[in-house]
Tab-separated table of C-alpha atoms and ligand atoms in Angstrom:
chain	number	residue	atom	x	y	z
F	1	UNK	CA	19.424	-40.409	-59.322
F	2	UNK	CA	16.669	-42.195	-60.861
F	3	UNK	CA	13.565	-40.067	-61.429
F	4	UNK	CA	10.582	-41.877	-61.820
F	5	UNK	CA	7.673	-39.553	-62.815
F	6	UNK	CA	3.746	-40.957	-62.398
F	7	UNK	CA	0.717	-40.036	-63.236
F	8	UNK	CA	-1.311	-40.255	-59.856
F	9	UNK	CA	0.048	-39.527	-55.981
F	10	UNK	CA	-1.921	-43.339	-55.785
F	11	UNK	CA	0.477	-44.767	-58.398
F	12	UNK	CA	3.452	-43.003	-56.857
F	13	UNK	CA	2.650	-44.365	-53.969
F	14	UNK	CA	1.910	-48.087	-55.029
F	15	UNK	CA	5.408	-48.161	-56.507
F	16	UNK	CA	7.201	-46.771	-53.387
F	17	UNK	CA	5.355	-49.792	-51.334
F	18	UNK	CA	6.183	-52.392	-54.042
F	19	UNK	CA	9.792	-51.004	-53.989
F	20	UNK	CA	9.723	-51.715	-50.010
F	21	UNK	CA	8.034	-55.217	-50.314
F	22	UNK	CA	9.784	-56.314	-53.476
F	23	UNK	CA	13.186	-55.748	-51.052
F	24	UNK	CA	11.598	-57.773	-48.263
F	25	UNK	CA	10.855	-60.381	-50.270
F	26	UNK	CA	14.623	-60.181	-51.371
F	27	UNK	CA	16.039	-60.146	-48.549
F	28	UNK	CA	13.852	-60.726	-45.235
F	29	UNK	CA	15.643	-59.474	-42.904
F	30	UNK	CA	16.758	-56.074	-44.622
F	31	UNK	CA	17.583	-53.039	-42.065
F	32	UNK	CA	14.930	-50.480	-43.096
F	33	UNK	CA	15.406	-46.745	-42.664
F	34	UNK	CA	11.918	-45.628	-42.374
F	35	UNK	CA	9.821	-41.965	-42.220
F	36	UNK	CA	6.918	-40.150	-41.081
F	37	UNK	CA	4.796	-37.298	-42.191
F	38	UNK	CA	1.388	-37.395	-43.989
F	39	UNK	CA	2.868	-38.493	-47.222
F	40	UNK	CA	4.214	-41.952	-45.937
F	41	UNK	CA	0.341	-43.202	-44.204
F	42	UNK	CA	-0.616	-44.329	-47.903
F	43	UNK	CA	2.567	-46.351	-48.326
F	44	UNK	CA	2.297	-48.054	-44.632
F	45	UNK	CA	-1.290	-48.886	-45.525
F	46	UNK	CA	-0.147	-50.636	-48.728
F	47	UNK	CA	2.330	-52.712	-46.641
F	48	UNK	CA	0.028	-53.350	-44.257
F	49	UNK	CA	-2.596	-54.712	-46.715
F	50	UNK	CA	0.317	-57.169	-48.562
F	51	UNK	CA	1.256	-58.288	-45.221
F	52	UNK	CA	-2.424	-59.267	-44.783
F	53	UNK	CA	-2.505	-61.043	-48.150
F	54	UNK	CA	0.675	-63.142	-47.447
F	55	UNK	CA	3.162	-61.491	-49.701
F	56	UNK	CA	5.363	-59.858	-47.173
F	57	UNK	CA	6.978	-60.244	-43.794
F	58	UNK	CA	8.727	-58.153	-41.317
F	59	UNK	CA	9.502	-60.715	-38.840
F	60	UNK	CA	12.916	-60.677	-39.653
F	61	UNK	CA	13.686	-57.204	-40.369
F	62	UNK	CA	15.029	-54.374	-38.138
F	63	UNK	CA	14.129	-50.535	-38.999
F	64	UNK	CA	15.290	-46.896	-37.558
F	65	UNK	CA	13.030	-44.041	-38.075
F	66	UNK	CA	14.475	-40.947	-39.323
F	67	UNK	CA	13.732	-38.472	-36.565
F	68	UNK	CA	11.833	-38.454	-33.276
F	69	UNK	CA	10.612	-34.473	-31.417
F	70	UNK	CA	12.858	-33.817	-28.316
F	71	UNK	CA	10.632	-33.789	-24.992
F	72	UNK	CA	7.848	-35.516	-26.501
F	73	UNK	CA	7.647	-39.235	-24.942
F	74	UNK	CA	6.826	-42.494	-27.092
F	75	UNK	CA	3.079	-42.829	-26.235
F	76	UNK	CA	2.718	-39.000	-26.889
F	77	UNK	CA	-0.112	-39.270	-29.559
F	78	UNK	CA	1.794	-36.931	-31.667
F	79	UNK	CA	5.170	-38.279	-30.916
F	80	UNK	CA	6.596	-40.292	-34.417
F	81	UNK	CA	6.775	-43.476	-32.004
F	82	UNK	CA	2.842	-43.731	-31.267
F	83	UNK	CA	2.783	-42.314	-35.568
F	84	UNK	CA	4.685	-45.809	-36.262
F	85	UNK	CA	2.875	-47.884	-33.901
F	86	UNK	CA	-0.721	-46.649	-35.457
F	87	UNK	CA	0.234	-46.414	-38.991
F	88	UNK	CA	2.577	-49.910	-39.147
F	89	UNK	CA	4.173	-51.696	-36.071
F	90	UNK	CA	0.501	-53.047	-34.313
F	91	UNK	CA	-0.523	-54.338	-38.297
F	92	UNK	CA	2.274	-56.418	-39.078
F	93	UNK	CA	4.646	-59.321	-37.339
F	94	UNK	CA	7.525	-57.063	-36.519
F	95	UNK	CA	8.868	-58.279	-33.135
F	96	UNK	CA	8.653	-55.436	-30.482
F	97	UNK	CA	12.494	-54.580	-29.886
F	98	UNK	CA	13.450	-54.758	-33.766
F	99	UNK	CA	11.937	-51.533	-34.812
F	100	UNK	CA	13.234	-48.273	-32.889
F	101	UNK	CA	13.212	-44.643	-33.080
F	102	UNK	CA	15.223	-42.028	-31.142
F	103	UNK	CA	13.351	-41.839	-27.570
F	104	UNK	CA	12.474	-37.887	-27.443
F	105	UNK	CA	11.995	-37.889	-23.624
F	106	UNK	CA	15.969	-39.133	-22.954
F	107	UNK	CA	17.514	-37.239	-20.076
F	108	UNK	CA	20.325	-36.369	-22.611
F	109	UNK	CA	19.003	-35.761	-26.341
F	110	UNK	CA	22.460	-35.492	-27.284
F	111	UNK	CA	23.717	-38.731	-25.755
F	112	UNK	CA	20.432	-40.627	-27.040
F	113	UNK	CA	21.440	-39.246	-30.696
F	114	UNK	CA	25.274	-40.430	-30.330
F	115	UNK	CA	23.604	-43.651	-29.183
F	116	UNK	CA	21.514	-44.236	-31.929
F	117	UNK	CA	23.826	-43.033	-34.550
F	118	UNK	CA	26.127	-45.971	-33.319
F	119	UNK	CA	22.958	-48.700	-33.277
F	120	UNK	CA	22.733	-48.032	-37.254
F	121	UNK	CA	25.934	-48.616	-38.175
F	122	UNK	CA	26.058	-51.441	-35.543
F	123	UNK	CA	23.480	-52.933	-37.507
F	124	UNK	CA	25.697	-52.612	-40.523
F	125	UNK	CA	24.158	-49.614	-41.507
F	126	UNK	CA	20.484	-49.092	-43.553
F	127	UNK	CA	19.684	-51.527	-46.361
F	128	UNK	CA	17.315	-49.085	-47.608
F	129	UNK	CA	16.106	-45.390	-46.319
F	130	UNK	CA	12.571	-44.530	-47.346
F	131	UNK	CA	12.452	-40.293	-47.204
F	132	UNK	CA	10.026	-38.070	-47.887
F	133	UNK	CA	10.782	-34.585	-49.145
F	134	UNK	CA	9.920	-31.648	-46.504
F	135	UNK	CA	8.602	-28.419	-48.606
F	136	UNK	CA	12.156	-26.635	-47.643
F	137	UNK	CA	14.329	-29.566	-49.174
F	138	UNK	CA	14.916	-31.721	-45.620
F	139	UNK	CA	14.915	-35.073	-45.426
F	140	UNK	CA	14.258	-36.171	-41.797
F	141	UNK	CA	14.300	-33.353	-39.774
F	142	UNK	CA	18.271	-31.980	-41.544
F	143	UNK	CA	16.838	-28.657	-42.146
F	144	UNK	CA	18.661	-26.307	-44.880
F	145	UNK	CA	21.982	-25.094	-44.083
F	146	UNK	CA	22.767	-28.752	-42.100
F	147	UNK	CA	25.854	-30.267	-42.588
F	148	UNK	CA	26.095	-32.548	-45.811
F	149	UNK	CA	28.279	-34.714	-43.503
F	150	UNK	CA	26.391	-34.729	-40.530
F	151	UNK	CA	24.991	-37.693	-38.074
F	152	UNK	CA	22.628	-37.987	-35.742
F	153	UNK	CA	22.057	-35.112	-33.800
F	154	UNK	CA	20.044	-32.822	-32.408
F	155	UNK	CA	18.328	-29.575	-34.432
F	156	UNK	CA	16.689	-26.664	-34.352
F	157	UNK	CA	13.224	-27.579	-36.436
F	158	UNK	CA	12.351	-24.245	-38.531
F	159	UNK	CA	9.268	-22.297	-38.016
F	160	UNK	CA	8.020	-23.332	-41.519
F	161	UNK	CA	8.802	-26.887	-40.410
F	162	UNK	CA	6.562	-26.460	-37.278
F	163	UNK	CA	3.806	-25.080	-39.013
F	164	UNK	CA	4.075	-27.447	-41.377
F	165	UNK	CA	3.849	-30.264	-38.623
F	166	UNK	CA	1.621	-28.322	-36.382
F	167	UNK	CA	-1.483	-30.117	-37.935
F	168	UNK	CA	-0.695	-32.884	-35.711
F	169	UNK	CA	-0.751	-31.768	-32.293
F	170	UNK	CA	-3.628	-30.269	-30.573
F	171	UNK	CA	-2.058	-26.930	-30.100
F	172	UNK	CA	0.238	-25.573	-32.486
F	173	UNK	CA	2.450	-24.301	-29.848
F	174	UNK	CA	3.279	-27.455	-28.360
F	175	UNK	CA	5.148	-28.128	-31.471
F	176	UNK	CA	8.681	-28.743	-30.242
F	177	UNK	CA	11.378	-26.699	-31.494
F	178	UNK	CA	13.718	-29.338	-31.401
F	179	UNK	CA	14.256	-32.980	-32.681
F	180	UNK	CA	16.765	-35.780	-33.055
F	181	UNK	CA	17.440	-36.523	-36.410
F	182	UNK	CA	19.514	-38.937	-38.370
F	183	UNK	CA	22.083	-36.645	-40.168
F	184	UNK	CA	22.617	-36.219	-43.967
F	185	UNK	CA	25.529	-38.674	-43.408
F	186	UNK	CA	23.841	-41.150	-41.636
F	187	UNK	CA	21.807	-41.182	-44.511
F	188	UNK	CA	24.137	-41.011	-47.249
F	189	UNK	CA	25.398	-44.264	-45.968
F	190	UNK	CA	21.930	-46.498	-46.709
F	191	UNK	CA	22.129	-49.069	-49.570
F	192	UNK	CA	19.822	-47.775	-51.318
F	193	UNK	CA	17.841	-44.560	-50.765
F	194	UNK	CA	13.809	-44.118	-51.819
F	195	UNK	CA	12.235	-41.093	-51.557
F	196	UNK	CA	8.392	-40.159	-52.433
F	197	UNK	CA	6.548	-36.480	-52.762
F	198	UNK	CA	3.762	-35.598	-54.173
F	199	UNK	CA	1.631	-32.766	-54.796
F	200	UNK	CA	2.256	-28.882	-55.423
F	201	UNK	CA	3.802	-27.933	-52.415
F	202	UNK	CA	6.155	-30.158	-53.475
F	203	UNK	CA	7.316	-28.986	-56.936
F	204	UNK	CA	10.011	-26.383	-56.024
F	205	UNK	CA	11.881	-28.831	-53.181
F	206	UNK	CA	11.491	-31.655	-55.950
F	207	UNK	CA	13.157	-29.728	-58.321
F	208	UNK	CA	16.077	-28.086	-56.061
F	209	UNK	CA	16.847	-31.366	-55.021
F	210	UNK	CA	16.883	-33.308	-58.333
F	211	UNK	CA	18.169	-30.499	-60.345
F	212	UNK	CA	19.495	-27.251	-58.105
F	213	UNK	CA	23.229	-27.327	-57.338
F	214	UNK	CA	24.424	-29.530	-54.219
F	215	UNK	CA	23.815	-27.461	-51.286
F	216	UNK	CA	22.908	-27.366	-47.516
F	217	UNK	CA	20.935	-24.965	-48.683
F	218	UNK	CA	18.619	-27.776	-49.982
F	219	UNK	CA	19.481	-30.985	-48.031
F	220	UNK	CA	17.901	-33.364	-49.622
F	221	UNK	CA	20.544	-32.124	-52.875
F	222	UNK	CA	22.818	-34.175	-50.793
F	223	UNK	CA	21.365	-37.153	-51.980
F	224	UNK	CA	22.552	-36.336	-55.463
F	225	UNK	CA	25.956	-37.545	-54.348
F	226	UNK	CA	24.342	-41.260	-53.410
F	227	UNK	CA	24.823	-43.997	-55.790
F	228	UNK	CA	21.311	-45.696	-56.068
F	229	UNK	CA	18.606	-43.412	-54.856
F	230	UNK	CA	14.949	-43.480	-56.423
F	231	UNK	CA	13.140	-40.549	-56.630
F	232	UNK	CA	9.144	-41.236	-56.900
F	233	UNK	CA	7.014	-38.049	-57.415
F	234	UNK	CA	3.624	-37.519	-58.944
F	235	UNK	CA	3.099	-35.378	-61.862
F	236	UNK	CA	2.272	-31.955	-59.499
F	237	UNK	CA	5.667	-32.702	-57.655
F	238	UNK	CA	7.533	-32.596	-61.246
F	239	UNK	CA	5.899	-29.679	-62.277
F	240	UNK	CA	8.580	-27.686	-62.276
F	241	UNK	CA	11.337	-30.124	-63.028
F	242	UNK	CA	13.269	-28.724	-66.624
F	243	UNK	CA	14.645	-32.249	-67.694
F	244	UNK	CA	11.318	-33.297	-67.317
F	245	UNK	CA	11.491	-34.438	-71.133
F	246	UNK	CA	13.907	-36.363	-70.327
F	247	UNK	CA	12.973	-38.362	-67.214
F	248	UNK	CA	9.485	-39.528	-68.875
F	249	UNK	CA	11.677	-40.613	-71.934
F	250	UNK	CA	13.839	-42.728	-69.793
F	251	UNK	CA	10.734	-43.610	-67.628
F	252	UNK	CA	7.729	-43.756	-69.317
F	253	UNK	CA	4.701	-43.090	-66.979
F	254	UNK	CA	7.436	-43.605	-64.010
F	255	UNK	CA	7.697	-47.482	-65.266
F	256	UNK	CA	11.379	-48.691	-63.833
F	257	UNK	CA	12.189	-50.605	-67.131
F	258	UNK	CA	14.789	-50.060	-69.586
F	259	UNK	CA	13.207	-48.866	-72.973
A	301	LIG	C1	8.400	-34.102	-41.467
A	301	LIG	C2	9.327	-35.315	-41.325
A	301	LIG	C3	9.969	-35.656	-42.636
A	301	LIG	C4	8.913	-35.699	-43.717
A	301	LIG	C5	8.352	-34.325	-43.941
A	301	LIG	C6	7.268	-34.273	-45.005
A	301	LIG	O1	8.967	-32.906	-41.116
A	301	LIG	N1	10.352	-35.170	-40.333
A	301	LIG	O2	10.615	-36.925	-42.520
A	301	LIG	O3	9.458	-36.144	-44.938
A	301	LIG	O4	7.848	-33.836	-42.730
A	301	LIG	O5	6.018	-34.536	-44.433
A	301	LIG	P1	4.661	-34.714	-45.208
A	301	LIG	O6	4.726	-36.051	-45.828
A	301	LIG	O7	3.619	-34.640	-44.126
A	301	LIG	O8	4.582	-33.628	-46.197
């Protein structure tokens, strides 16, 4: 697990985007895994604004979201479709029918998450997964205690999770208690895995992830069993981190370059 350690959420950010657009630029038509949640409007915005510039293009490239709520339809204004659509899809030249995310209103959840689970590794599986980190150690919606082997599926959101997410619907009890979710698995099989958190709420998760012992108690652990996964916090989000030492040593100011 690389740990890359900055200074600023903006700089933390800026190098999560650049990691995104430096693979497009690689390798156009990448499969990109991609997430939700406050943390991840910064990074779109940066995409957005290199697309504008001419330095990046997503009209070859496919992506699966993470997650999607169960019961809530795609033009739901909190549903993670209409997120994507406002925060990414209607800015840049994706084509409409290349970027998809479980549908939430499917008459069977469970046979839309089979379904989807079998589109990604149709599509050769994820090039690269961009996660954020929730404050209980998920990563899409695999809340603790999921399976570290698991695919897409349907779960039980917690009730921290839904107050956590309840800042985006109108009433916090329409937050749904369920969601499809790509599993720990699913995940586990990306390329290449980025994740970014920053900020104090952060710090523990950060640190059970990075450093804890591989659990489902902390899911996002899981990921310290992939081979090339980036972790990109800010300096609140490393706060509690006890190698810290060492990752600024090996990183210096979260630069990615050999010393
Ligand atoms: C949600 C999403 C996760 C996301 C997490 C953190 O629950 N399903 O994919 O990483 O929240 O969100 P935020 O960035 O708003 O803290």
């Amino acid at each position: 697990m690389k740990v890359l350690i900055h200074n600023t959420p903006d700089s933390a950010v800026d190098c999560v985007a650049g990691l995104i657009a430096g693979r497009l630029q690689r390798q156009p038509d990448a499969v990109l895994g991609l997430a939700t949640g406050g943390t991840m409007e910064a990074v779109y915005a940066r995409l957005i604004a290199a697309y504008r510039r001419g330095e990046v293009s997503f009209a070859q490239a496919r992506s699966f979201n993470l997650d999607e709520y169960v019961g809530v339809p795609p033009d739901h204004p909190a549903s993670y479709w209409h997120y994507m659509r406002a925060q990414l899809f209607d800015h840049v030249d994706m084509p409409a029918g290349a970027a998809l995310l479980p549908r939430g209103d499917a008459p069977s959840p469970e046979a839309e998450a089979a379904a989807y689970e079998k589109a990604i590794s149709d599509a050769g599986d994820i090039g690269l997964q961009l996660l954020g980190l929730g404050a209980n150690g998920h990563i899409g919606f695999n809340e603790p205690t999921s399976s570290l082997a698991s695919l897409t599926r349907v779960k039980t959101l917690t009730r921290s999770t839904r107050a956590a997410n309840a800042r985006f619907f109108d009433d916090p009890a329409q937050v749904p208690r369920l969601a499809i979710t790509m599993g720990i698995g699913t995940i586990l099989r990306a390329g290449e895995v980025v994740l970014l958190a920053h900020g104090e709420g952060k710090a523990d998760a950060a640190r059970a992830m990075i450093e804890g012992p591989l659990s489902a108690a902390c899911p996002a652990s899981a990921l310290q069993l992939h081979r090339k996964t980036t972790v990109v916090l800010d300096q609140a989000a490393a706060s509690k981190l006890a190698l810290r030492d060492y990752y600024d040593e090996v990183h210096p100011a979260g630069r990615d370059a050999p010393i």
